[in-house]
């Protein structure tokens, strides 16, 4: 079975083609164009959607060429229907709907967050993991039970990705800033005390963001180092509690922030203490990409009929714990 997946929830417009044989999936192509705001600015939804509109034909044709597949070879088309920025989501939905209705190909709306998890499971081989989803749009600790992902803990305000991006922009980087902060942080070992806010199984990052900004006026590298150490320690505490509570023997990190080496290092230590295996999604597939959507659509197509065109809308705040997963 051959699927096309379209991702357009925020900064990335991406198309990917995966061939599914039994439980195995082979990524034939995954092409992306990322909207980059000017230094110091965040993602403007209308500008990002314009970027996606302009790039969608190029990305789609490159993706088909690279996979050596024509539209008529596709068995299904999936697109990210939420959560995300409305104007951006609509671009992917329009491309998917147009191809589906013109070429009569079954269409599957996919939850973007589930996409991160399913591709992570495919690529790491994790079976029943506690999942840490840390990205621009999510900070969640999840465990699967009775056909649904259950939220063990989450952020009460901004996400870990937003914390890094908003702080990074305040010191002059262009979003996304996680990688720049990681590089600066690796050059310091001077920890400056910052507010640490874990509330039950949840975390809160907005106070940490406000408190880190003045420190960067004295030393950017100390601010980056202290910010990472504090935020990642908060995450590690909640992961440790969740591993202990759920007795899961696997931890998997997915989402763009999973690219961070220091975060992995801290979580590996937590896993060691709990005898849990540690899995991290490969760097290339940590951030948003079409493969996440494509693979999830292929899994859904095993158990679900395709959507009718009137059900191919987008939902900006579609929580992953409301999705029934029965494949
Ligand atoms: P996503 O929304 O899944 O595409 O993830 C994007 C987020 O990942 C942004 O907030 C980035 O700043 C963050 N990110 C990317 N690379 C890194 C890194 N090496 N360390 C920390 N955060 C990162
Ligand atoms: Mg994402």
mmCIF file of C-alpha atoms and ligand atoms in Angstrom:
data_model
loop_
_atom_site.group_PDB
_atom_site.id
_atom_site.type_symbol
_atom_site.label_atom_id
_atom_site.label_comp_id
_atom_site.label_asym_id
_atom_site.label_seq_id
_atom_site.Cartn_x
_atom_site.Cartn_y
_atom_site.Cartn_z
ATOM 1 C CA UNK A 1 0.000 0.000 0.000
ATOM 2 C CA UNK A 2 1.353 3.430 -0.939
ATOM 3 C CA UNK A 3 0.327 6.593 0.938
ATOM 4 C CA UNK A 4 0.956 10.316 0.563
ATOM 5 C CA UNK A 5 1.053 12.377 3.767
ATOM 6 C CA UNK A 6 0.751 16.168 3.928
ATOM 7 C CA UNK A 7 1.886 18.215 6.931
ATOM 8 C CA UNK A 8 1.156 21.945 7.276
ATOM 9 C CA UNK A 9 0.229 22.576 10.924
ATOM 10 C CA UNK A 10 2.726 25.402 11.615
ATOM 11 C CA UNK A 11 6.127 26.348 10.139
ATOM 12 C CA UNK A 12 6.609 23.300 7.899
ATOM 13 C CA UNK A 13 4.982 22.329 4.627
ATOM 14 C CA UNK A 14 5.947 18.754 3.894
ATOM 15 C CA UNK A 15 4.857 15.859 1.693
ATOM 16 C CA UNK A 16 6.025 12.276 2.155
ATOM 17 C CA UNK A 17 5.420 8.929 0.533
ATOM 18 C CA UNK A 18 5.559 5.668 2.463
ATOM 19 C CA UNK A 19 5.108 2.125 1.232
ATOM 20 C CA UNK A 20 3.467 -0.101 3.849
ATOM 21 C CA UNK A 21 3.954 -3.863 3.724
ATOM 22 C CA UNK A 22 2.372 -5.631 6.701
ATOM 23 C CA UNK A 23 3.635 -3.901 9.834
ATOM 24 C CA UNK A 24 6.639 -2.438 8.037
ATOM 25 C CA UNK A 25 6.805 0.986 6.469
ATOM 26 C CA UNK A 26 9.461 2.237 4.065
ATOM 27 C CA UNK A 27 9.814 5.997 3.636
ATOM 28 C CA UNK A 28 10.250 6.571 -0.108
ATOM 29 C CA UNK A 29 10.474 10.352 0.150
ATOM 30 C CA UNK A 30 9.981 13.160 2.667
ATOM 31 C CA UNK A 31 10.332 16.681 1.272
ATOM 32 C CA UNK A 32 9.965 19.826 3.409
ATOM 33 C CA UNK A 33 10.049 23.590 3.115
ATOM 34 C CA UNK A 34 10.168 25.492 6.390
ATOM 35 C CA UNK A 35 8.818 29.021 6.910
ATOM 36 C CA UNK A 36 11.518 31.082 8.631
ATOM 37 C CA UNK A 37 10.370 34.339 10.222
ATOM 38 C CA UNK A 38 12.800 37.239 10.543
ATOM 39 C CA UNK A 39 15.164 37.162 13.538
ATOM 40 C CA UNK A 40 13.332 38.100 16.733
ATOM 41 C CA UNK A 41 9.869 37.281 15.327
ATOM 42 C CA UNK A 42 7.483 34.356 15.775
ATOM 43 C CA UNK A 43 5.384 32.494 13.210
ATOM 44 C CA UNK A 44 2.781 34.818 11.691
ATOM 45 C CA UNK A 45 -0.032 32.415 10.671
ATOM 46 C CA UNK A 46 -0.989 34.319 7.506
ATOM 47 C CA UNK A 47 2.600 34.673 6.316
ATOM 48 C CA UNK A 48 3.330 31.024 7.077
ATOM 49 C CA UNK A 49 0.224 29.964 5.146
ATOM 50 C CA UNK A 50 1.324 32.100 2.201
ATOM 51 C CA UNK A 51 4.702 30.342 2.331
ATOM 52 C CA UNK A 52 2.894 26.962 2.298
ATOM 53 C CA UNK A 53 0.670 27.961 -0.637
ATOM 54 C CA UNK A 54 3.672 29.102 -2.677
ATOM 55 C CA UNK A 55 5.718 26.002 -1.882
ATOM 56 C CA UNK A 56 3.068 23.282 -2.005
ATOM 57 C CA UNK A 57 3.363 22.494 -5.762
ATOM 58 C CA UNK A 58 7.171 22.303 -5.563
ATOM 59 C CA UNK A 59 7.180 20.110 -2.456
ATOM 60 C CA UNK A 60 4.516 17.789 -3.852
ATOM 61 C CA UNK A 61 6.221 17.265 -7.203
ATOM 62 C CA UNK A 62 9.669 16.801 -5.608
ATOM 63 C CA UNK A 63 8.161 14.269 -3.228
ATOM 64 C CA UNK A 64 6.563 12.249 -6.067
ATOM 65 C CA UNK A 65 9.737 12.413 -8.191
ATOM 66 C CA UNK A 66 12.025 11.337 -5.369
ATOM 67 C CA UNK A 67 9.783 8.356 -4.571
ATOM 68 C CA UNK A 68 9.396 7.569 -8.274
ATOM 69 C CA UNK A 69 5.635 7.386 -7.776
ATOM 70 C CA UNK A 70 2.821 9.049 -9.730
ATOM 71 C CA UNK A 71 -0.373 10.372 -8.133
ATOM 72 C CA UNK A 72 -2.292 7.501 -9.723
ATOM 73 C CA UNK A 73 -0.141 4.977 -7.801
ATOM 74 C CA UNK A 74 -1.347 6.363 -4.449
ATOM 75 C CA UNK A 75 -3.740 4.193 -2.446
ATOM 76 C CA UNK A 76 -4.526 6.865 0.148
ATOM 77 C CA UNK A 77 -3.848 10.523 0.951
ATOM 78 C CA UNK A 78 -3.569 11.756 4.552
ATOM 79 C CA UNK A 79 -3.267 15.289 5.823
ATOM 80 C CA UNK A 80 -2.737 16.855 9.247
ATOM 81 C CA UNK A 81 -6.196 18.122 10.255
ATOM 82 C CA UNK A 82 -5.086 19.586 13.624
ATOM 83 C CA UNK A 83 -4.018 20.750 16.089
ATOM 84 C CA UNK A 84 -2.266 23.728 14.535
ATOM 85 C CA UNK A 85 -2.595 27.209 13.091
ATOM 86 C CA UNK A 86 -5.863 27.553 11.136
ATOM 87 C CA UNK A 87 -4.537 29.304 7.997
ATOM 88 C CA UNK A 88 -1.626 26.831 7.773
ATOM 89 C CA UNK A 89 -3.779 23.747 8.367
ATOM 90 C CA UNK A 90 -6.145 24.807 5.616
ATOM 91 C CA UNK A 91 -3.376 24.740 2.980
ATOM 92 C CA UNK A 92 -2.604 21.058 3.568
ATOM 93 C CA UNK A 93 -6.308 20.209 3.711
ATOM 94 C CA UNK A 94 -7.005 21.962 0.392
ATOM 95 C CA UNK A 95 -4.114 20.177 -1.354
ATOM 96 C CA UNK A 96 -5.238 16.793 0.025
ATOM 97 C CA UNK A 97 -8.902 17.391 -0.793
ATOM 98 C CA UNK A 98 -8.131 18.544 -4.358
ATOM 99 C CA UNK A 99 -5.977 15.501 -5.136
ATOM 100 C CA UNK A 100 -8.465 13.163 -3.483
ATOM 101 C CA UNK A 101 -11.514 14.471 -5.313
ATOM 102 C CA UNK A 102 -9.832 14.843 -8.725
ATOM 103 C CA UNK A 103 -8.068 11.472 -8.723
ATOM 104 C CA UNK A 104 -10.695 9.626 -6.577
ATOM 105 C CA UNK A 105 -8.196 8.609 -3.895
ATOM 106 C CA UNK A 106 -9.404 7.824 -0.327
ATOM 107 C CA UNK A 107 -8.594 10.643 2.122
ATOM 108 C CA UNK A 108 -7.708 10.443 5.852
ATOM 109 C CA UNK A 109 -7.565 13.432 8.250
ATOM 110 C CA UNK A 110 -4.826 12.721 10.830
ATOM 111 C CA UNK A 111 -4.112 14.147 14.275
ATOM 112 C CA UNK A 112 -0.650 15.742 14.100
ATOM 113 C CA UNK A 113 0.389 14.746 17.649
ATOM 114 C CA UNK A 114 -0.555 11.097 17.051
ATOM 115 C CA UNK A 115 1.571 11.375 13.891
ATOM 116 C CA UNK A 116 4.642 12.251 15.992
ATOM 117 C CA UNK A 117 4.028 9.197 18.183
ATOM 118 C CA UNK A 118 3.256 6.633 15.450
ATOM 119 C CA UNK A 119 6.281 7.560 13.327
ATOM 120 C CA UNK A 120 8.416 7.439 16.489
ATOM 121 C CA UNK A 121 7.191 3.910 17.188
ATOM 122 C CA UNK A 122 7.849 2.817 13.603
ATOM 123 C CA UNK A 123 11.384 4.197 13.532
ATOM 124 C CA UNK A 124 12.526 3.267 17.049
ATOM 125 C CA UNK A 125 10.753 -0.088 17.417
ATOM 126 C CA UNK A 126 9.309 0.942 20.819
ATOM 127 C CA UNK A 127 6.340 -1.244 21.658
ATOM 128 C CA UNK A 128 4.445 0.138 24.671
ATOM 129 C CA UNK A 129 6.328 3.263 25.704
ATOM 130 C CA UNK A 130 5.660 6.105 28.060
ATOM 131 C CA UNK A 131 5.804 8.949 25.512
ATOM 132 C CA UNK A 132 7.296 12.379 26.047
ATOM 133 C CA UNK A 133 6.033 14.644 23.257
ATOM 134 C CA UNK A 134 8.024 17.886 23.309
ATOM 135 C CA UNK A 135 7.664 20.229 20.357
ATOM 136 C CA UNK A 136 6.608 23.722 19.342
ATOM 137 C CA UNK A 137 2.954 22.852 19.933
ATOM 138 C CA UNK A 138 3.099 20.209 22.685
ATOM 139 C CA UNK A 139 4.607 19.317 26.021
ATOM 140 C CA UNK A 140 2.884 16.127 27.125
ATOM 141 C CA UNK A 141 3.622 12.892 28.929
ATOM 142 C CA UNK A 142 1.432 10.127 27.571
ATOM 143 C CA UNK A 143 0.601 6.523 28.206
ATOM 144 C CA UNK A 144 -1.604 4.296 26.036
ATOM 145 C CA UNK A 145 -4.559 2.546 27.659
ATOM 146 C CA UNK A 146 -7.831 1.157 26.242
ATOM 147 C CA UNK A 147 -7.525 2.561 22.716
ATOM 148 C CA UNK A 148 -6.591 6.088 23.771
ATOM 149 C CA UNK A 149 -3.462 8.022 24.659
ATOM 150 C CA UNK A 150 -3.918 9.207 28.241
ATOM 151 C CA UNK A 151 -2.277 12.424 29.399
ATOM 152 C CA UNK A 152 -0.210 11.801 32.527
ATOM 153 C CA UNK A 153 1.121 15.356 32.640
ATOM 154 C CA UNK A 154 1.385 18.424 30.424
ATOM 155 C CA UNK A 155 2.362 22.074 30.417
ATOM 156 C CA UNK A 156 0.016 24.478 32.158
ATOM 157 C CA UNK A 157 1.074 27.386 29.940
ATOM 158 C CA UNK A 158 3.669 27.530 27.138
ATOM 159 C CA UNK A 159 5.309 24.437 25.610
ATOM 160 C CA UNK A 160 8.972 23.515 25.952
ATOM 161 C CA UNK A 161 9.494 24.482 22.288
ATOM 162 C CA UNK A 162 7.823 27.856 22.864
ATOM 163 C CA UNK A 163 9.999 28.442 25.938
ATOM 164 C CA UNK A 164 13.155 27.886 23.876
ATOM 165 C CA UNK A 165 11.896 29.804 20.841
ATOM 166 C CA UNK A 166 10.574 32.800 22.795
ATOM 167 C CA UNK A 167 13.759 33.047 24.820
ATOM 168 C CA UNK A 168 15.900 32.550 21.706
ATOM 169 C CA UNK A 169 14.061 35.357 19.907
ATOM 170 C CA UNK A 170 14.612 37.679 22.877
ATOM 171 C CA UNK A 171 18.384 37.255 22.399
ATOM 172 C CA UNK A 172 18.190 37.810 18.653
ATOM 173 C CA UNK A 173 17.861 34.330 17.112
ATOM 174 C CA UNK A 174 15.314 33.489 14.426
ATOM 175 C CA UNK A 175 12.707 30.827 15.242
ATOM 176 C CA UNK A 176 13.059 27.879 15.678
ATOM 177 C CA UNK A 177 15.854 28.555 18.194
ATOM 178 C CA UNK A 178 16.286 25.245 20.065
ATOM 179 C CA UNK A 179 19.443 24.268 18.188
ATOM 180 C CA UNK A 180 21.099 27.692 18.690
ATOM 181 C CA UNK A 181 20.329 27.592 22.415
ATOM 182 C CA UNK A 182 21.737 24.051 22.665
ATOM 183 C CA UNK A 183 24.978 25.198 21.000
ATOM 184 C CA UNK A 184 25.385 28.224 23.304
ATOM 185 C CA UNK A 185 24.442 26.190 26.393
ATOM 186 C CA UNK A 186 27.182 23.656 25.667
ATOM 187 C CA UNK A 187 29.815 26.373 26.165
ATOM 188 C CA UNK A 188 28.847 27.169 29.794
ATOM 189 C CA UNK A 189 28.794 25.298 33.103
ATOM 190 C CA UNK A 190 27.834 28.287 35.246
ATOM 191 C CA UNK A 191 24.371 27.564 36.629
ATOM 192 C CA UNK A 192 22.351 30.618 37.668
ATOM 193 C CA UNK A 193 19.422 29.774 39.920
ATOM 194 C CA UNK A 194 16.027 29.977 38.139
ATOM 195 C CA UNK A 195 12.409 29.248 39.151
ATOM 196 C CA UNK A 196 11.610 25.534 39.000
ATOM 197 C CA UNK A 197 7.894 24.908 38.648
ATOM 198 C CA UNK A 198 6.505 21.357 38.719
ATOM 199 C CA UNK A 199 2.896 21.134 39.858
ATOM 200 C CA UNK A 200 1.883 17.528 40.402
ATOM 201 C CA UNK A 201 2.604 15.882 37.066
ATOM 202 C CA UNK A 202 2.353 19.164 35.179
ATOM 203 C CA UNK A 203 4.955 21.796 34.433
ATOM 204 C CA UNK A 204 4.793 25.572 34.026
ATOM 205 C CA UNK A 205 7.396 27.423 31.967
ATOM 206 C CA UNK A 206 6.194 31.021 31.691
ATOM 207 C CA UNK A 207 7.816 32.210 34.962
ATOM 208 C CA UNK A 208 11.058 30.523 33.925
ATOM 209 C CA UNK A 209 10.972 32.424 30.612
ATOM 210 C CA UNK A 210 10.515 35.804 32.358
ATOM 211 C CA UNK A 211 13.270 35.069 34.889
ATOM 212 C CA UNK A 212 15.816 33.963 32.264
ATOM 213 C CA UNK A 213 15.589 37.084 30.094
ATOM 214 C CA UNK A 214 17.391 39.466 32.547
ATOM 215 C CA UNK A 215 20.173 36.896 33.053
ATOM 216 C CA UNK A 216 20.919 36.963 29.325
ATOM 217 C CA UNK A 217 21.819 40.660 29.634
ATOM 218 C CA UNK A 218 24.859 39.601 31.719
ATOM 219 C CA UNK A 219 25.718 36.366 29.912
ATOM 220 C CA UNK A 220 23.848 34.734 27.038
ATOM 221 C CA UNK A 221 25.685 31.454 27.435
ATOM 222 C CA UNK A 222 24.966 31.178 31.173
ATOM 223 C CA UNK A 223 21.320 32.049 30.504
ATOM 224 C CA UNK A 224 21.023 29.331 27.809
ATOM 225 C CA UNK A 225 22.770 26.769 29.992
ATOM 226 C CA UNK A 226 20.665 27.556 33.084
ATOM 227 C CA UNK A 227 17.442 27.637 31.096
ATOM 228 C CA UNK A 228 18.092 24.194 29.591
ATOM 229 C CA UNK A 229 19.215 22.684 32.892
ATOM 230 C CA UNK A 230 16.128 23.960 34.735
ATOM 231 C CA UNK A 231 13.505 23.145 32.092
ATOM 232 C CA UNK A 232 14.958 19.699 31.369
ATOM 233 C CA UNK A 233 15.233 18.882 35.089
ATOM 234 C CA UNK A 234 11.523 19.733 35.467
ATOM 235 C CA UNK A 235 10.683 17.432 32.562
ATOM 236 C CA UNK A 236 12.935 14.697 33.975
ATOM 237 C CA UNK A 237 11.173 14.858 37.349
ATOM 238 C CA UNK A 238 7.754 14.329 35.767
ATOM 239 C CA UNK A 239 9.091 11.536 33.542
ATOM 240 C CA UNK A 240 10.591 9.818 36.579
ATOM 241 C CA UNK A 241 7.299 10.026 38.460
ATOM 242 C CA UNK A 242 5.361 8.727 35.437
ATOM 243 C CA UNK A 243 7.756 5.781 34.954
ATOM 244 C CA UNK A 244 7.435 4.922 38.594
ATOM 245 C CA UNK A 245 3.620 5.238 38.564
ATOM 246 C CA UNK A 246 2.932 3.402 35.296
ATOM 247 C CA UNK A 247 5.753 0.813 35.631
ATOM 248 C CA UNK A 248 6.365 1.207 31.887
ATOM 249 C CA UNK A 249 9.607 -0.360 30.750
ATOM 250 C CA UNK A 250 10.117 1.963 27.769
ATOM 251 C CA UNK A 251 10.395 5.730 27.363
ATOM 252 C CA UNK A 252 10.197 7.320 23.910
ATOM 253 C CA UNK A 253 10.813 11.024 23.202
ATOM 254 C CA UNK A 254 9.291 12.557 20.085
ATOM 255 C CA UNK A 255 8.796 16.121 18.771
ATOM 256 C CA UNK A 256 11.307 18.734 17.644
ATOM 257 C CA UNK A 257 12.897 19.188 21.096
ATOM 258 C CA UNK A 258 13.796 15.461 21.061
ATOM 259 C CA UNK A 259 16.742 16.595 18.908
ATOM 260 C CA UNK A 260 18.386 18.045 22.038
ATOM 261 C CA UNK A 261 21.328 15.932 23.263
ATOM 262 C CA UNK A 262 21.321 17.297 26.826
ATOM 263 C CA UNK A 263 17.642 16.394 27.258
ATOM 264 C CA UNK A 264 18.365 12.842 26.071
ATOM 265 C CA UNK A 265 21.333 12.590 28.424
ATOM 266 C CA UNK A 266 19.196 13.542 31.446
ATOM 267 C CA UNK A 267 16.366 11.203 30.468
ATOM 268 C CA UNK A 268 18.773 8.313 29.872
ATOM 269 C CA UNK A 269 19.848 8.647 33.516
ATOM 270 C CA UNK A 270 16.203 8.542 34.625
ATOM 271 C CA UNK A 271 15.616 5.396 32.528
ATOM 272 C CA UNK A 272 18.713 3.731 33.993
ATOM 273 C CA UNK A 273 17.367 4.224 37.517
ATOM 274 C CA UNK A 274 14.036 2.620 36.509
ATOM 275 C CA UNK A 275 15.355 -0.191 34.322
ATOM 276 C CA UNK A 276 13.513 1.294 31.333
ATOM 277 C CA UNK A 277 14.700 1.251 27.723
ATOM 278 C CA UNK A 278 15.264 4.659 26.200
ATOM 279 C CA UNK A 279 14.164 5.481 22.656
ATOM 280 C CA UNK A 280 14.543 8.767 20.839
ATOM 281 C CA UNK A 281 13.114 9.450 17.406
ATOM 282 C CA UNK A 282 15.910 9.884 14.787
ATOM 283 C CA UNK A 283 16.937 13.537 14.423
ATOM 284 C CA UNK A 284 15.685 13.833 10.819
ATOM 285 C CA UNK A 285 12.157 12.835 11.851
ATOM 286 C CA UNK A 286 11.960 14.609 15.247
ATOM 287 C CA UNK A 287 10.361 17.798 13.894
ATOM 288 C CA UNK A 288 7.190 18.126 11.847
ATOM 289 C CA UNK A 289 7.201 16.141 8.603
ATOM 290 C CA UNK A 290 4.892 14.468 6.102
ATOM 291 C CA UNK A 291 6.060 10.963 7.104
ATOM 292 C CA UNK A 292 4.331 11.319 10.501
ATOM 293 C CA UNK A 293 1.023 12.022 8.837
ATOM 294 C CA UNK A 294 1.489 9.493 6.050
ATOM 295 C CA UNK A 295 2.298 6.579 8.368
ATOM 296 C CA UNK A 296 -0.600 7.342 10.730
ATOM 297 C CA UNK A 297 -3.016 7.564 7.786
ATOM 298 C CA UNK A 298 -1.786 4.182 6.529
ATOM 299 C CA UNK A 299 -2.375 2.668 9.992
ATOM 300 C CA UNK A 300 -5.863 4.192 10.183
ATOM 301 C CA UNK A 301 -6.761 2.906 6.744
ATOM 302 C CA UNK A 302 -6.450 -0.646 8.135
ATOM 303 C CA UNK A 303 -9.468 -0.135 10.384
ATOM 304 C CA UNK A 304 -11.351 2.932 9.149
ATOM 305 C CA UNK A 305 -13.195 3.921 6.000
ATOM 306 C CA UNK A 306 -11.845 7.032 4.332
ATOM 307 C CA UNK A 307 -13.480 10.368 5.159
ATOM 308 C CA UNK A 308 -16.149 11.887 2.970
ATOM 309 C CA UNK A 309 -15.160 15.287 1.604
ATOM 310 C CA UNK A 310 -17.523 17.085 3.985
ATOM 311 C CA UNK A 311 -15.565 15.555 6.897
ATOM 312 C CA UNK A 312 -12.244 16.888 5.718
ATOM 313 C CA UNK A 313 -12.207 20.082 7.729
ATOM 314 C CA UNK A 314 -9.462 21.212 10.089
ATOM 315 C CA UNK A 315 -9.634 21.614 13.888
ATOM 316 C CA UNK A 316 -7.136 24.044 15.406
ATOM 317 C CA UNK A 317 -7.336 22.580 18.922
ATOM 318 C CA UNK A 318 -7.834 18.846 18.318
ATOM 319 C CA UNK A 319 -6.489 17.102 21.419
ATOM 320 C CA UNK A 320 -4.813 13.760 20.869
ATOM 321 C CA UNK A 321 -6.467 12.213 23.936
ATOM 322 C CA UNK A 322 -9.854 12.537 22.191
ATOM 323 C CA UNK A 323 -8.779 10.231 19.326
ATOM 324 C CA UNK A 324 -9.762 6.535 19.373
ATOM 325 C CA UNK A 325 -6.788 4.468 18.220
ATOM 326 C CA UNK A 326 -7.896 0.962 17.301
ATOM 327 C CA UNK A 327 -5.443 -0.264 14.685
HETATM 328 P P1 LIG B 1 8.108 20.624 15.974
HETATM 329 O O1 LIG B 1 6.997 21.532 16.419
HETATM 330 O O2 LIG B 1 7.914 19.196 16.350
HETATM 331 O O3 LIG B 1 8.520 20.797 14.531
HETATM 332 O O4 LIG B 1 9.403 21.091 16.822
HETATM 333 C C1 LIG B 1 9.911 22.389 16.705
HETATM 334 C C2 LIG B 1 10.544 22.774 18.020
HETATM 335 O O5 LIG B 1 11.711 21.977 18.281
HETATM 336 C C3 LIG B 1 10.994 24.221 18.034
HETATM 337 O O6 LIG B 1 10.507 24.830 19.216
HETATM 338 C C4 LIG B 1 12.528 24.118 18.056
HETATM 339 O O7 LIG B 1 13.158 25.195 18.720
HETATM 340 C C5 LIG B 1 12.732 22.808 18.786
HETATM 341 N N1 LIG B 1 14.056 22.230 18.534
HETATM 342 C C6 LIG B 1 14.597 21.874 17.347
HETATM 343 N N2 LIG B 1 15.875 21.422 17.516
HETATM 344 C C7 LIG B 1 16.144 21.513 18.851
HETATM 345 C C8 LIG B 1 17.282 21.232 19.677
HETATM 346 N N3 LIG B 1 18.417 20.758 19.159
HETATM 347 N N4 LIG B 1 17.170 21.455 20.998
HETATM 348 C C9 LIG B 1 16.029 21.929 21.540
HETATM 349 N N5 LIG B 1 14.940 22.223 20.815
HETATM 350 C C10 LIG B 1 14.981 22.014 19.493
HETATM 351 MG MG1 LIG B 2 4.868 18.981 15.831
#
